[in-house]
Amino acid sequence: MAESLNDADPTRIDALLDAGDLASARAALAPISENDERFTVVRIKLGLYDGSLPPGAAMQQLIQLMRRDENFPGAKTLYQEASSVAWQARQSNVAHSHPPPPARNRGDG
């Protein structure tokens, strides 16, 4: 699958991510310059999906992107997804984030 950089398409990589094919998405992004902003959202999405980018950090990057261009393709949708992931993570971790209080002896107190 020899594809020139000019033929690279963020929507193809996005489809790979949506299909759960992170390895192929990563391979497709590898030859593309980090400076090519067309691929910013799919790079953030890959990081979010593979766990290398926490949801809060993904949201911050997307906010910066949307401040420059509020209609940047895919940014708002991914922001909403990252926000949902962050909320779910907090909900599932709250019960486990605080250890139970230490047991007290009957003589304490």
Coordinates of N, CA and C in Angstrom, one line a residue:
M1 N 0.8 -1.2 0.0 CA 0.0 0.0 0.0 C 0.9 1.2 0.0
A2 N 1.5 1.5 -1.1 CA 2.4 2.7 -1.3 C 1.5 3.9 -1.5
E3 N 1.5 4.8 -0.6 CA 0.6 6.0 -0.7 C 1.5 7.2 -0.5
S4 N 1.4 8.2 -1.4 CA 2.2 9.4 -1.2 C 1.6 10.2 -0.1
L5 N 2.5 11.1 0.5 CA 2.0 11.9 1.6 C 0.8 12.8 1.2
N6 N 0.8 13.2 -0.1 CA -0.3 14.0 -0.6 C -1.6 13.3 -0.6
D7 N -1.5 11.9 -0.7 CA -2.7 11.1 -0.7 C -3.2 10.8 0.7
A8 N -2.4 11.0 1.7 CA -2.8 10.7 3.0 C -4.1 11.4 3.4
D9 N -4.9 10.7 4.1 CA -6.3 11.3 4.4 C -6.6 11.0 5.9
P10 N -6.8 12.1 6.7 CA -7.2 11.9 8.1 C -8.5 11.0 8.3
T11 N -9.4 11.1 7.3 CA -10.6 10.4 7.5 C -10.4 8.9 7.4
R12 N -9.4 8.4 6.6 CA -9.1 7.0 6.6 C -8.5 6.5 7.9
I13 N -7.6 7.4 8.5 CA -7.0 7.0 9.7 C -8.1 7.0 10.8
D14 N -9.0 8.0 10.8 CA -10.1 8.0 11.7 C -10.9 6.8 11.7
A15 N -11.2 6.3 10.5 CA -12.0 5.1 10.3 C -11.2 3.9 10.9
L16 N -9.9 3.8 10.8 CA -9.1 2.8 11.4 C -9.3 2.8 12.9
L17 N -9.2 4.0 13.5 CA -9.4 4.2 14.9 C -10.7 3.8 15.4
D18 N -11.8 4.2 14.6 CA -13.1 3.8 15.0 C -13.3 2.3 14.9
A19 N -12.6 1.6 14.1 CA -12.7 0.2 13.9 C -11.8 -0.5 15.0
G20 N -11.1 0.2 15.8 CA -10.2 -0.4 16.8 C -8.9 -0.9 16.3
D21 N -8.5 -0.5 15.1 CA -7.3 -0.9 14.5 C -6.2 0.1 14.8
L22 N -5.8 0.2 16.0 CA -4.8 1.2 16.4 C -3.4 1.0 15.8
A23 N -3.0 -0.2 15.6 CA -1.7 -0.5 15.0 C -1.7 0.0 13.5
S24 N -2.7 -0.2 12.8 CA -2.7 0.3 11.4 C -2.8 1.8 11.4
A25 N -3.6 2.4 12.3 CA -3.7 3.9 12.4 C -2.3 4.5 12.7
R26 N -1.6 3.8 13.7 CA -0.3 4.3 14.1 C 0.7 4.2 12.9
A27 N 0.6 3.1 12.1 CA 1.5 2.9 11.0 C 1.2 3.9 9.9
A28 N -0.1 4.3 9.7 CA -0.5 5.2 8.7 C 0.0 6.6 9.1
L29 N 0.0 6.9 10.4 CA 0.5 8.2 10.8 C 2.0 8.4 10.8
A30 N 2.7 7.3 10.9 CA 4.1 7.3 11.1 C 4.9 8.2 10.1
P31 N 4.6 8.1 8.8 CA 5.4 8.9 7.8 C 4.9 10.3 7.7
I32 N 3.8 10.7 8.4 CA 3.3 12.0 8.2 C 3.9 13.0 9.2
S33 N 4.3 14.1 8.8 CA 5.0 15.1 9.6 C 4.1 15.5 10.8
E34 N 4.7 15.7 12.0 CA 4.0 16.1 13.2 C 3.4 17.5 12.9
N35 N 4.0 18.3 12.0 CA 3.6 19.6 11.8 C 2.4 19.7 10.8
D36 N 1.9 18.6 10.3 CA 0.8 18.6 9.4 C -0.5 18.6 10.2
E37 N -1.1 19.8 10.4 CA -2.2 20.0 11.3 C -3.5 19.2 10.8
R38 N -3.5 18.8 9.6 CA -4.7 18.0 9.1 C -4.9 16.7 9.9
F39 N -3.8 16.3 10.5 CA -3.8 15.0 11.3 C -3.7 15.2 12.8
T40 N -3.9 16.4 13.2 CA -3.8 16.7 14.7 C -4.9 15.9 15.4
V41 N -6.1 16.0 15.0 CA -7.2 15.3 15.7 C -7.0 13.8 15.7
V42 N -6.6 13.2 14.6 CA -6.5 11.7 14.7 C -5.3 11.3 15.5
R43 N -4.2 12.2 15.6 CA -3.1 11.9 16.5 C -3.6 11.9 18.0
I44 N -4.4 12.9 18.3 CA -4.9 13.0 19.7 C -5.8 11.8 19.9
K45 N -6.7 11.5 19.0 CA -7.6 10.3 19.1 C -6.8 9.0 19.4
L46 N -5.7 8.8 18.6 CA -4.9 7.6 18.8 C -4.3 7.6 20.2
G47 N -3.8 8.8 20.7 CA -3.3 8.8 22.1 C -4.4 8.5 23.1
L48 N -5.6 9.1 22.9 CA -6.7 8.8 23.8 C -7.0 7.3 23.8
Y49 N -7.1 6.7 22.6 CA -7.5 5.3 22.5 C -6.5 4.4 23.0
D50 N -5.2 4.7 22.8 CA -4.1 3.7 23.2 C -3.7 4.0 24.7
G51 N -4.2 5.0 25.3 CA -3.9 5.3 26.7 C -2.7 6.1 26.9
S52 N -2.0 6.5 25.8 CA -0.8 7.3 26.0 C -1.1 8.8 26.3
L53 N -2.3 9.2 26.1 CA -2.7 10.6 26.3 C -4.0 10.6 27.2
P54 N -3.8 11.1 28.4 CA -5.0 11.1 29.3 C -6.1 12.0 28.8
P55 N -7.4 11.7 29.1 CA -8.5 12.5 28.5 C -8.3 14.0 28.8
G56 N -7.9 14.4 30.0 CA -7.8 15.8 30.3 C -6.8 16.5 29.4
A57 N -5.6 15.8 29.1 CA -4.6 16.4 28.2 C -5.2 16.5 26.8
A58 N -5.9 15.4 26.4 CA -6.5 15.4 25.0 C -7.5 16.6 24.9
M59 N -8.3 16.8 25.9 CA -9.2 17.9 25.9 C -8.5 19.3 25.8
Q60 N -7.4 19.4 26.6 CA -6.6 20.7 26.5 C -6.1 21.0 25.1
Q61 N -5.6 19.9 24.5 CA -5.0 20.1 23.1 C -6.1 20.4 22.1
L62 N -7.3 19.8 22.3 CA -8.4 20.1 21.4 C -9.0 21.5 21.7
I63 N -9.0 22.0 22.9 CA -9.4 23.4 23.2 C -8.5 24.3 22.5
Q64 N -7.2 24.1 22.6 CA -6.2 25.0 21.9 C -6.5 25.0 20.4
L65 N -6.7 23.8 19.8 CA -7.0 23.7 18.4 C -8.3 24.5 18.0
M66 N -9.3 24.3 18.8 CA -10.6 25.0 18.5 C -10.6 26.5 18.8
R67 N -9.6 26.9 19.6 CA -9.5 28.4 19.8 C -8.9 29.0 18.5
R68 N -8.1 28.3 17.8 CA -7.6 28.8 16.5 C -8.6 28.6 15.4
D69 N -9.3 27.5 15.4 CA -10.3 27.3 14.4 C -11.5 26.5 15.0
E70 N -12.6 27.2 15.4 CA -13.6 26.5 16.1 C -14.3 25.4 15.3
N71 N -14.1 25.4 14.0 CA -14.8 24.4 13.2 C -13.7 23.4 12.7
F72 N -12.6 23.2 13.4 CA -11.6 22.3 12.9 C -12.2 20.9 12.8
P73 N -12.1 20.2 11.7 CA -12.8 18.9 11.5 C -12.5 17.9 12.5
G74 N -13.5 17.4 13.2 CA -13.5 16.3 14.1 C -13.1 16.8 15.5
A75 N -12.7 18.0 15.8 CA -12.2 18.4 17.1 C -13.3 18.4 18.1
K76 N -14.5 19.0 17.8 CA -15.5 19.1 18.8 C -16.1 17.7 19.1
T77 N -16.2 16.9 18.2 CA -16.7 15.5 18.4 C -15.7 14.7 19.3
L78 N -14.4 14.9 19.1 CA -13.4 14.2 19.9 C -13.4 14.8 21.3
Y79 N -13.6 16.1 21.4 CA -13.6 16.8 22.7 C -14.7 16.2 23.5
Q80 N -15.9 16.0 22.9 CA -17.0 15.5 23.6 C -16.7 14.0 24.1
E81 N -16.1 13.3 23.2 CA -15.7 11.9 23.5 C -14.7 11.8 24.7
A82 N -13.7 12.7 24.6 CA -12.7 12.7 25.7 C -13.3 13.2 27.0
S83 N -14.2 14.1 26.9 CA -14.9 14.6 28.1 C -15.7 13.5 28.8
S84 N -16.4 12.7 27.9 CA -17.1 11.5 28.4 C -16.2 10.5 29.1
V85 N -15.1 10.2 28.4 CA -14.1 9.3 29.0 C -13.6 9.8 30.3
A86 N -13.3 11.0 30.4 CA -12.8 11.6 31.7 C -13.8 11.5 32.8
W87 N -15.1 11.8 32.4 CA -16.2 11.7 33.4 C -16.3 10.3 33.9
Q88 N -16.4 9.3 33.0 CA -16.5 7.9 33.3 C -15.4 7.4 34.2
A89 N -14.2 7.9 33.9 CA -13.0 7.5 34.7 C -13.1 8.0 36.1
R90 N -13.5 9.2 36.3 CA -13.7 9.7 37.6 C -14.8 9.0 38.4
Q91 N -15.9 8.7 37.7 CA -17.0 8.0 38.3 C -16.5 6.6 38.8
S92 N -15.8 5.9 38.0 CA -15.4 4.5 38.3 C -14.3 4.5 39.3
N93 N -13.5 5.6 39.4 CA -12.4 5.6 40.4 C -12.7 6.2 41.7
V94 N -13.8 6.9 41.8 CA -14.1 7.6 43.1 C -14.2 6.6 44.2
A95 N -14.9 5.4 44.0 CA -15.1 4.5 45.1 C -13.8 3.8 45.5
H96 N -12.8 3.8 44.6 CA -11.5 3.2 44.9 C -10.4 4.2 45.3
S97 N -10.7 5.5 45.2 CA -9.7 6.5 45.4 C -9.4 6.7 46.9
H98 N -10.3 6.4 47.8 CA -10.1 6.7 49.2 C -10.1 5.4 50.0
P99 N -9.0 5.0 50.7 CA -9.0 3.8 51.4 C -10.0 3.9 52.6
P100 N -10.5 2.8 53.1 CA -11.4 2.9 54.2 C -10.7 3.5 55.5
P101 N -11.4 4.1 56.4 CA -10.7 4.6 57.6 C -10.1 3.4 58.4
P102 N -9.1 3.7 59.1 CA -8.4 2.6 59.9 C -9.4 2.1 60.9
A103 N -9.3 0.8 61.2 CA -10.1 0.2 62.2 C -9.7 0.7 63.6
R104 N -10.7 1.0 64.4 CA -10.4 1.5 65.8 C -10.6 0.4 66.8
N105 N -9.8 0.4 67.7 CA -9.9 -0.6 68.8 C -11.0 0.0 69.8
R106 N -11.7 -0.9 70.4 CA -12.8 -0.5 71.3 C -12.3 0.5 72.4
G107 N -11.0 0.4 72.8 CA -10.5 1.2 73.8 C -10.1 2.6 73.4
D108 N -10.1 2.8 72.0 CA -9.7 4.2 71.5 C -10.9 5.1 71.6
G109 N -11.0 6.0 72.2 CA -12.1 6.9 71.9 C -13.0 7.3 72.9

